[in-house]
mmCIF file with all atom_site columns, C-alpha atoms in Angstrom:
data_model
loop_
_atom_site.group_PDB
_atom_site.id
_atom_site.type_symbol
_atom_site.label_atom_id
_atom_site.label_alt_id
_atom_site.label_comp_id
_atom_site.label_asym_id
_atom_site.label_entity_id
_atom_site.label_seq_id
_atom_site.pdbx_PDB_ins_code
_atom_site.Cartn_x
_atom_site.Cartn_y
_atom_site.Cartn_z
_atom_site.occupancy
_atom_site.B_iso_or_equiv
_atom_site.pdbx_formal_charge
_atom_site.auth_seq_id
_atom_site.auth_comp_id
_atom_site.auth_asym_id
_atom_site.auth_atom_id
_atom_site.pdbx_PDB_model_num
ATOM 1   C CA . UNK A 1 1   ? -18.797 -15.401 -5.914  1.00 41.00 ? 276 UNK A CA 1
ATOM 2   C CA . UNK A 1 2   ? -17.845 -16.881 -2.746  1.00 44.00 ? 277 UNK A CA 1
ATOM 3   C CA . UNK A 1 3   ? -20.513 -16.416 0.149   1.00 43.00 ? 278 UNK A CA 1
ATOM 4   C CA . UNK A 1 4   ? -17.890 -13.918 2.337   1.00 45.00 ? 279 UNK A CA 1
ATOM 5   C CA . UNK A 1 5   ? -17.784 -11.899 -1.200  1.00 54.00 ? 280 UNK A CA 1
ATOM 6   C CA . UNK A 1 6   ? -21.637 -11.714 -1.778  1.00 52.00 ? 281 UNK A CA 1
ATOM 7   C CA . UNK A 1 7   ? -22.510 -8.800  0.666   1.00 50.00 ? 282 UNK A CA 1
ATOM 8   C CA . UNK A 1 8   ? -19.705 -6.596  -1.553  1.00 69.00 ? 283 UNK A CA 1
ATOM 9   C CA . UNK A 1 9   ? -21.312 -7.248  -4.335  1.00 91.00 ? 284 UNK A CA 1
ATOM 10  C CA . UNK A 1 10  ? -20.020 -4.333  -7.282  1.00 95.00 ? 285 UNK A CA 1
ATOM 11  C CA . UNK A 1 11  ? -23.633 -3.113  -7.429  1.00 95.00 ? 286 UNK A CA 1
ATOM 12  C CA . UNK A 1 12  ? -23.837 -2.096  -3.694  1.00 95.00 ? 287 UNK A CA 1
ATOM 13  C CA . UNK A 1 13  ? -20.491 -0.099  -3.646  1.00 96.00 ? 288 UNK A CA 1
ATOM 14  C CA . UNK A 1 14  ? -21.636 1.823   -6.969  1.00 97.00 ? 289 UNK A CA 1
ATOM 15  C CA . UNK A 1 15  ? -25.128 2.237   -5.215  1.00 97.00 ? 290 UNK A CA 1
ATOM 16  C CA . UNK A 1 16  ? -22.859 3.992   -1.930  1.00 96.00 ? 291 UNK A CA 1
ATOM 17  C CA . UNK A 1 17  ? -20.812 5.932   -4.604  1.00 97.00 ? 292 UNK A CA 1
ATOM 18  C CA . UNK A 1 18  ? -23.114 7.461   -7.049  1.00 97.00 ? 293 UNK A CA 1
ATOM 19  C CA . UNK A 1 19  ? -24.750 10.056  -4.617  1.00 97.00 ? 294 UNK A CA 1
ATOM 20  C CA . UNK A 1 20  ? -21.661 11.719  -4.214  1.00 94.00 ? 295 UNK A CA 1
ATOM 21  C CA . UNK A 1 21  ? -21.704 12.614  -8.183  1.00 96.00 ? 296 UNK A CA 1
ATOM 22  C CA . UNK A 1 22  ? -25.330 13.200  -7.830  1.00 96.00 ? 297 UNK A CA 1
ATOM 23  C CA . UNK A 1 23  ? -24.890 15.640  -5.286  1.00 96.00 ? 298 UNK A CA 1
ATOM 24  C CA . UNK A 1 24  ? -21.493 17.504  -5.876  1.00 94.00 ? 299 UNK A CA 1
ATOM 25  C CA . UNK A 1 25  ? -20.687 17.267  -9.095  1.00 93.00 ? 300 UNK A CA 1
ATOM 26  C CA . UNK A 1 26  ? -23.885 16.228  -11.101 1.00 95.00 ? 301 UNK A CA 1
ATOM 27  C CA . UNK A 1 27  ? -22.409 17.040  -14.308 1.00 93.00 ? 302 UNK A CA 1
ATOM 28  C CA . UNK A 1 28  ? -19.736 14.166  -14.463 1.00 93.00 ? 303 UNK A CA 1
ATOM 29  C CA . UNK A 1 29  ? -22.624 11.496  -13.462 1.00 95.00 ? 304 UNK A CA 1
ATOM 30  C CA . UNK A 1 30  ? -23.380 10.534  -16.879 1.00 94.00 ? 305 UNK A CA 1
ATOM 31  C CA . UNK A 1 31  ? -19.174 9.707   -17.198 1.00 92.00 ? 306 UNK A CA 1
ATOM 32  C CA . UNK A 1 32  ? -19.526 7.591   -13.900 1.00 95.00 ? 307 UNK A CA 1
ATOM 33  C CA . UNK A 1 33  ? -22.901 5.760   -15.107 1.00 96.00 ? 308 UNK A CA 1
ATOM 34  C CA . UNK A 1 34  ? -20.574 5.441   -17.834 1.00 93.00 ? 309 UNK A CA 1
ATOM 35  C CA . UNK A 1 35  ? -17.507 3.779   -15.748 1.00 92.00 ? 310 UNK A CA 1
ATOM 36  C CA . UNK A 1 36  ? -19.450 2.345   -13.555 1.00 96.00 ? 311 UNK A CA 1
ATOM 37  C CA . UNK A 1 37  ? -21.214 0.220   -16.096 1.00 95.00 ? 312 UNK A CA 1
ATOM 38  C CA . UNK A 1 38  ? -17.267 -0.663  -17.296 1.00 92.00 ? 313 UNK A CA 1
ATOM 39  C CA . UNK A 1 39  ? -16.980 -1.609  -13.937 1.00 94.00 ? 314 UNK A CA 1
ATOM 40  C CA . UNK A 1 40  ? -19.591 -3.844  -13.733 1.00 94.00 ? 315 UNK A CA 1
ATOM 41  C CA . UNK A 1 41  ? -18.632 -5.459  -16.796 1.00 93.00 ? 316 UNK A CA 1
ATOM 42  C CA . UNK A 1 42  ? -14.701 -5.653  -15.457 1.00 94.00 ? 317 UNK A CA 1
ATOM 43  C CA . UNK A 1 43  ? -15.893 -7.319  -12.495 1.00 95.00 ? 318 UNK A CA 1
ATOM 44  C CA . UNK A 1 44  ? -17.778 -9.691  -13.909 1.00 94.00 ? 319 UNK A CA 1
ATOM 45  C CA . UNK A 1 45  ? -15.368 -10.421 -17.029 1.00 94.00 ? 320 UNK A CA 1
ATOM 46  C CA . UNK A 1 46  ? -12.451 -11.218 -13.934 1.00 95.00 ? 321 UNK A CA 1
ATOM 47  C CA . UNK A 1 47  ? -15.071 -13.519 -11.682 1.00 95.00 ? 322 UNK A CA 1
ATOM 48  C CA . UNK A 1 48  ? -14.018 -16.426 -12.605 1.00 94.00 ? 323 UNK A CA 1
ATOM 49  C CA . UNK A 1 49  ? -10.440 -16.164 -12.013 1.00 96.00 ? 324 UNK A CA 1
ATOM 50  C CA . UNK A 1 50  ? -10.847 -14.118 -8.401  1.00 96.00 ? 325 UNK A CA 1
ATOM 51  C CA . UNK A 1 51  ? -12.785 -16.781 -7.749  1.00 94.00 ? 326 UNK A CA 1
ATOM 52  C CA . UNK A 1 52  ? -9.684  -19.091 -7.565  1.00 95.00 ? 327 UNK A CA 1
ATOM 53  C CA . UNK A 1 53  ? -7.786  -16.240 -5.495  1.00 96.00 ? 328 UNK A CA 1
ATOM 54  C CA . UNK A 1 54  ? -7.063  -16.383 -2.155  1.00 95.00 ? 329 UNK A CA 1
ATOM 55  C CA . UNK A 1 55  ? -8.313  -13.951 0.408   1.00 91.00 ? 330 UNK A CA 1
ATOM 56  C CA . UNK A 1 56  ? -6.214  -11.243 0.313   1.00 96.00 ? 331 UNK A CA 1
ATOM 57  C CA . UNK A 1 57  ? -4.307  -12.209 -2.900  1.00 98.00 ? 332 UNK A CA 1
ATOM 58  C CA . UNK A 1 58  ? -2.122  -9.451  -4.441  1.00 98.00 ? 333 UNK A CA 1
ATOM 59  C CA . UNK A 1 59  ? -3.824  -7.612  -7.082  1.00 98.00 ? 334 UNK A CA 1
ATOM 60  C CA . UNK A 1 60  ? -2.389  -5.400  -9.865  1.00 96.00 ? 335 UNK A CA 1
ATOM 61  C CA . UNK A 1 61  ? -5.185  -3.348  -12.053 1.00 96.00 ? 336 UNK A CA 1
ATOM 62  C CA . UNK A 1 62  ? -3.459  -2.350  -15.007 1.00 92.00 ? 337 UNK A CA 1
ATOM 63  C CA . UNK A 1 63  ? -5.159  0.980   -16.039 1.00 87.00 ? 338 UNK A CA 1
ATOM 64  C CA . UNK A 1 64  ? -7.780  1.408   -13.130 1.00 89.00 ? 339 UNK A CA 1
ATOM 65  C CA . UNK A 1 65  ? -9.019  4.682   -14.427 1.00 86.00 ? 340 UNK A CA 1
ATOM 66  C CA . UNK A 1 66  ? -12.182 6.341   -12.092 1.00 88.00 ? 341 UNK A CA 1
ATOM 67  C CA . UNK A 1 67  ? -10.676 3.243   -9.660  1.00 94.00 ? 342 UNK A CA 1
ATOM 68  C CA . UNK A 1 68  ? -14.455 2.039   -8.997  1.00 96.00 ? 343 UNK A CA 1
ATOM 69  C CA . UNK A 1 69  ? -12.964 -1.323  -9.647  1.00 96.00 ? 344 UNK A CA 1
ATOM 70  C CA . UNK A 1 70  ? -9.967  -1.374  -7.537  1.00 97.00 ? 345 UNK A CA 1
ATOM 71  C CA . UNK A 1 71  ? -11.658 -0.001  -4.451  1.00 97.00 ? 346 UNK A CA 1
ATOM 72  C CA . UNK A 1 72  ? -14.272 -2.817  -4.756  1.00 97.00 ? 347 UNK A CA 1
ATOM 73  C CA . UNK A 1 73  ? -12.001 -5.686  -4.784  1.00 97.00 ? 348 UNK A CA 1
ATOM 74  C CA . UNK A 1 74  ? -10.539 -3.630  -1.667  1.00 97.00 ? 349 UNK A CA 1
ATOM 75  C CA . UNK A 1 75  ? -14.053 -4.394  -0.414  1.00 96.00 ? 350 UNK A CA 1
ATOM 76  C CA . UNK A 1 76  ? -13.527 -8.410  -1.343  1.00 96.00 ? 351 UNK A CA 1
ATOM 77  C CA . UNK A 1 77  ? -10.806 -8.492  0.990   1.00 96.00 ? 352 UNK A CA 1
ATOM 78  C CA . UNK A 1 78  ? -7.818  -7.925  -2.128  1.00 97.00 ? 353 UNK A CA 1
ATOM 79  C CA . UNK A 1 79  ? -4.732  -6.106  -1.540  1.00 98.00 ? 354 UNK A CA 1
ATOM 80  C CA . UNK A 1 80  ? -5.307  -4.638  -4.351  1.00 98.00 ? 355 UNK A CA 1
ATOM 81  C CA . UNK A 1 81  ? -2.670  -2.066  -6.589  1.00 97.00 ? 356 UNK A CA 1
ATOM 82  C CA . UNK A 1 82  ? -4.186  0.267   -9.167  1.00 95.00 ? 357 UNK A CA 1
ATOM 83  C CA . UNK A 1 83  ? -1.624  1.504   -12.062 1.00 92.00 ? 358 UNK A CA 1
ATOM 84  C CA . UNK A 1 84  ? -3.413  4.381   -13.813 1.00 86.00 ? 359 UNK A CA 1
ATOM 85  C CA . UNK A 1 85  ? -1.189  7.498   -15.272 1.00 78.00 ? 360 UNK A CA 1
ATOM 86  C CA . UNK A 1 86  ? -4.035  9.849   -15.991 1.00 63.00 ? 361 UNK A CA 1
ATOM 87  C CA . UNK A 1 87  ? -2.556  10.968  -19.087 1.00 55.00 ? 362 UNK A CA 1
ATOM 88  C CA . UNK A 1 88  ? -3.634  13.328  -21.595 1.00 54.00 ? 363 UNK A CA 1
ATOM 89  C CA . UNK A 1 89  ? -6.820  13.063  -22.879 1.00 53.00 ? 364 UNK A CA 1
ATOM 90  C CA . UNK A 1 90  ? -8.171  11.157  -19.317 1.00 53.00 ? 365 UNK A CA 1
ATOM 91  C CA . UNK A 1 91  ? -8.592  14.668  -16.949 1.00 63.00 ? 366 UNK A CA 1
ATOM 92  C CA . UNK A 1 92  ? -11.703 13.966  -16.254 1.00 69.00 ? 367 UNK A CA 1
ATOM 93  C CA . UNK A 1 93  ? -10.182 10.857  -14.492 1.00 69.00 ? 368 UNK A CA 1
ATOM 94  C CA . UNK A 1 94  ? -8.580  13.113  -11.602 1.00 82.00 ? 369 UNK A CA 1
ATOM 95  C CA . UNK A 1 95  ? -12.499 14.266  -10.459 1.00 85.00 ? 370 UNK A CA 1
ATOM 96  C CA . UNK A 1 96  ? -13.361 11.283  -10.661 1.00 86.00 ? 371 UNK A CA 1
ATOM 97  C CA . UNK A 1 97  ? -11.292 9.447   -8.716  1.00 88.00 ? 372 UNK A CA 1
ATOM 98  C CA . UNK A 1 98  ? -10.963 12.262  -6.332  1.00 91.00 ? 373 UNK A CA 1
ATOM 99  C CA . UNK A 1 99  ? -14.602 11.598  -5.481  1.00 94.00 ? 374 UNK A CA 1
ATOM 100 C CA . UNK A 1 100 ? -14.218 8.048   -5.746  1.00 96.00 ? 375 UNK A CA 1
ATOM 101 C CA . UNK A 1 101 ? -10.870 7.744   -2.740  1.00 95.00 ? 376 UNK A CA 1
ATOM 102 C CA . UNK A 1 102 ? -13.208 10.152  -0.601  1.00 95.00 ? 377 UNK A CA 1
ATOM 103 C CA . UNK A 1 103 ? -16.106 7.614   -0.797  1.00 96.00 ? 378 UNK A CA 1
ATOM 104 C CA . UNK A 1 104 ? -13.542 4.600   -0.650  1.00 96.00 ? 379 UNK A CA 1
ATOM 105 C CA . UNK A 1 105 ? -11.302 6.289   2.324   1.00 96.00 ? 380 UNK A CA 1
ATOM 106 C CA . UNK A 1 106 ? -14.799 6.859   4.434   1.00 95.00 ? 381 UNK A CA 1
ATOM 107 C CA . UNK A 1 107 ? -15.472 2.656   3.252   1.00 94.00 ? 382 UNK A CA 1
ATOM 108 C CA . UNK A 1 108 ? -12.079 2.100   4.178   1.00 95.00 ? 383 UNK A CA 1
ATOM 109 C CA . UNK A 1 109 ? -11.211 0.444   1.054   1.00 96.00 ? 384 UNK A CA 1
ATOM 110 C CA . UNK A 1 110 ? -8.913  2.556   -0.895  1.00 96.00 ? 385 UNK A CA 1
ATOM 111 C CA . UNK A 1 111 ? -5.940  0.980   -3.308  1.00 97.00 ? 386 UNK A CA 1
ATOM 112 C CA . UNK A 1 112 ? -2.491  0.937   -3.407  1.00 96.00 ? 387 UNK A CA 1
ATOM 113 C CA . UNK A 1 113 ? -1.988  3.946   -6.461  1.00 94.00 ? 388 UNK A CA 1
ATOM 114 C CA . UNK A 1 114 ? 0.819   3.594   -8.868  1.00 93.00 ? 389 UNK A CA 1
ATOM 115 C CA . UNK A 1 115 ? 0.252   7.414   -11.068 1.00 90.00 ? 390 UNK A CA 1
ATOM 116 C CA . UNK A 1 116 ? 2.527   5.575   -13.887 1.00 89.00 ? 391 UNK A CA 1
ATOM 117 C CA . UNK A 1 117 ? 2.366   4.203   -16.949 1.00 88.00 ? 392 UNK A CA 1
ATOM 118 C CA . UNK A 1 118 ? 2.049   0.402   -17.737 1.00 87.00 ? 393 UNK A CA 1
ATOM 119 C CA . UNK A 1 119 ? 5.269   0.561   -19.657 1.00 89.00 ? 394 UNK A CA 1
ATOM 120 C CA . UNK A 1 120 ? 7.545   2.496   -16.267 1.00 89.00 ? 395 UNK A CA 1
ATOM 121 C CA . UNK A 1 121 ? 6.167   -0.754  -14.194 1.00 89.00 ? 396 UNK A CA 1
ATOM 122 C CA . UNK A 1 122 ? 9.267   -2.123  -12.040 1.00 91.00 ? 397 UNK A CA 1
ATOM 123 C CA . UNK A 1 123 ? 7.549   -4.714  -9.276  1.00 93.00 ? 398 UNK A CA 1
ATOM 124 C CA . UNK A 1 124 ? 9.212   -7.728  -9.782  1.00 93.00 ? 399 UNK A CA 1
ATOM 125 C CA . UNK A 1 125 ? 6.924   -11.272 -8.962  1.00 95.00 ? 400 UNK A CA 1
ATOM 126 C CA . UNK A 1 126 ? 4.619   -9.154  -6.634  1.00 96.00 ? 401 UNK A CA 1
ATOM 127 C CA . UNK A 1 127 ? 1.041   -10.020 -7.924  1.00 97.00 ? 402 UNK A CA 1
ATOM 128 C CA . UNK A 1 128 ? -0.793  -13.052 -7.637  1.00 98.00 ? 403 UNK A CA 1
ATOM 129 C CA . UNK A 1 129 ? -3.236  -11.142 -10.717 1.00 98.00 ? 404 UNK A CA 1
ATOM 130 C CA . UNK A 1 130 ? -2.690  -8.448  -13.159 1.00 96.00 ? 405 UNK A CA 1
ATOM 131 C CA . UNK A 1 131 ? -6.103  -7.236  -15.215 1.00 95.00 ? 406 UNK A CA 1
ATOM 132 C CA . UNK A 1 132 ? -7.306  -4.984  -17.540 1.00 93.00 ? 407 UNK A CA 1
ATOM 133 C CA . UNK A 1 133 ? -10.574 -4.018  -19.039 1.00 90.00 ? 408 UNK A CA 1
ATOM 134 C CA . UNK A 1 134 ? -10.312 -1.485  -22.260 1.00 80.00 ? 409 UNK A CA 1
ATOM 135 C CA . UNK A 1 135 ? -6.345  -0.352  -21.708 1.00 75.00 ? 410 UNK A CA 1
ATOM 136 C CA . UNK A 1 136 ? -4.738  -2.147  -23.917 1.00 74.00 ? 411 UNK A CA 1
ATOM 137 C CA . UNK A 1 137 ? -5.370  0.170   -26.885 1.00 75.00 ? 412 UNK A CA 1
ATOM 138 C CA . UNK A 1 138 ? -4.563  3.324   -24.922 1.00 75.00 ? 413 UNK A CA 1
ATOM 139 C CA . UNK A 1 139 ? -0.694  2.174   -24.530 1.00 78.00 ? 414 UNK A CA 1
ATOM 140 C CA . UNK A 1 140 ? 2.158   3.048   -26.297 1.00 80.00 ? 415 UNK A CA 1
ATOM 141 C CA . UNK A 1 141 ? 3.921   0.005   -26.173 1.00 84.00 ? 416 UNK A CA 1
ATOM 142 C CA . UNK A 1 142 ? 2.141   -2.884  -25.858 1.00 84.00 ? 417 UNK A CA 1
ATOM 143 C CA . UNK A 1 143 ? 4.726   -5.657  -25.587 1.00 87.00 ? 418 UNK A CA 1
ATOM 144 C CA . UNK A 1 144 ? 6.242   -3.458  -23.432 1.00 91.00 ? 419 UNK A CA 1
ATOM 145 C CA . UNK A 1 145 ? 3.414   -3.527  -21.201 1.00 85.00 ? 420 UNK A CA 1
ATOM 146 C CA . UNK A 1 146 ? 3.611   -7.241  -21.617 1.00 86.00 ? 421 UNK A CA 1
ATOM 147 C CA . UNK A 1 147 ? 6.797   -7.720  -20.471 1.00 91.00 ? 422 UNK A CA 1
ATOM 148 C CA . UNK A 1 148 ? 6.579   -5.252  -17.533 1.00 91.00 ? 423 UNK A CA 1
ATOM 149 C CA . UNK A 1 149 ? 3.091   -6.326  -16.101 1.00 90.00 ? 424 UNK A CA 1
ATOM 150 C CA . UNK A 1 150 ? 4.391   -10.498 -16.569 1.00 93.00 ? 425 UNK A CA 1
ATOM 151 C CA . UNK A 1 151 ? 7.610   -9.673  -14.630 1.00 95.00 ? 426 UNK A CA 1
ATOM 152 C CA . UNK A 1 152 ? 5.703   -8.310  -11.821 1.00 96.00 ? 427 UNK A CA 1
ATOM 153 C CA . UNK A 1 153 ? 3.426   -11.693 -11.493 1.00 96.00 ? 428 UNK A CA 1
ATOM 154 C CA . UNK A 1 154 ? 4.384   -14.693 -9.367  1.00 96.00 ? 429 UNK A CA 1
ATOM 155 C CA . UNK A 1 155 ? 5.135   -17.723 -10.665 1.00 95.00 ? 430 UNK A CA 1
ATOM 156 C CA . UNK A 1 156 ? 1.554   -19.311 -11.893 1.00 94.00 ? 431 UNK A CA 1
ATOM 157 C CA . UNK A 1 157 ? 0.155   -16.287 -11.753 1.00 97.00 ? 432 UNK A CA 1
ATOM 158 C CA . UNK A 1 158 ? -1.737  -14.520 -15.250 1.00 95.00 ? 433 UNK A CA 1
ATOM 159 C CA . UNK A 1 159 ? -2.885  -11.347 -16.576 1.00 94.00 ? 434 UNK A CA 1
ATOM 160 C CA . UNK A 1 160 ? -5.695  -11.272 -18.079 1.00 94.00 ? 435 UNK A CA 1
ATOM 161 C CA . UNK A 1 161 ? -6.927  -8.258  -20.320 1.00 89.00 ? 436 UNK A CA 1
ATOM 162 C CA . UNK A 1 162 ? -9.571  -7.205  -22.640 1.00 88.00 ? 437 UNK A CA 1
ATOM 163 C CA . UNK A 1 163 ? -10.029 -4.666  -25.494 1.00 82.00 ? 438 UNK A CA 1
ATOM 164 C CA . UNK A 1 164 ? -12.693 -3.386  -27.539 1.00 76.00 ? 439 UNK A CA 1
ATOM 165 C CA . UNK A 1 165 ? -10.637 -2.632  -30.561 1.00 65.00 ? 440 UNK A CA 1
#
């Protein structure tokens, strides 16, 4: 990580956000120990290739879910964009995240939110990075998702993704 990254480390934001579940809503912390541990993984599955990023590089998260992820790479110094469509099956996303954008507007680190899904994408060579860490199975359409998320890259740019399935 480079030195001006360090003191945002993923496990100090988590440390800043868990309270809040702890303390107002104490019955979705074992789904954020949950994402948060997905978040730790994300961040460290993407390290290398942020790692070549310049500051500020455009960012596209491609399913950002509880958007612990997204608001840390805010805290990296990424313009980051978070695509997540909370569909069926994901409420207990919207709680989440709620509690998560309080915690990241007070940090001053909140995303860009696209509430769509990966296959209604329309940016056009706008990213520098597209991601994704266990989305890939939840689409519809996955060369659709393809196509939309590698149309929105710039030239060199790649999207990298992961599934457990």
């Amino acid at each position: 990580m480079h030195d001006g990254r360090k003191a945002f480390a993923i496990e100090g934001w988590l440390a800043i956000v868990r309270p809040e579940f702890v303390n107002i809503a104490p019955e979705l912390l074992p789904l954020f120990d949950t994402y948060a541990a997905e978040a730790l993984f994300g961040r460290r599955y993407i390290d290398s290739d942020l790692e070549r990023l310049r500051p500020g590089a455009k960012v596209l998260e491609v399913g950002a879910g509880s958007l612990l992820l997204s608001c840390q790479l805010m805290r990296e110094g990424f313009e980051v964009t978070a695509l997540e469509p909370t569909g069926e099956g994901f409420s207990h996303f919207d709680q989440m995240r709620q509690m998560v954008l309080n915690k990241a507007r007070s940090q001053v680190c909140c995303p860009t939110i696209l509430e769509l899904p990966a296959e209604s994408l329309a940016a056009v060579n706008c990213f520098d990075y597209a991601f994704s860490v266990n989305v890939m199975e939840h689409v519809d359409d996955v060369a659709r998702v393809l196509g939309t998320v590698g149309r929105s890259l710039t030239v060199g740019a790649i999207y990298r993704f992961t599934c457990p399935n």
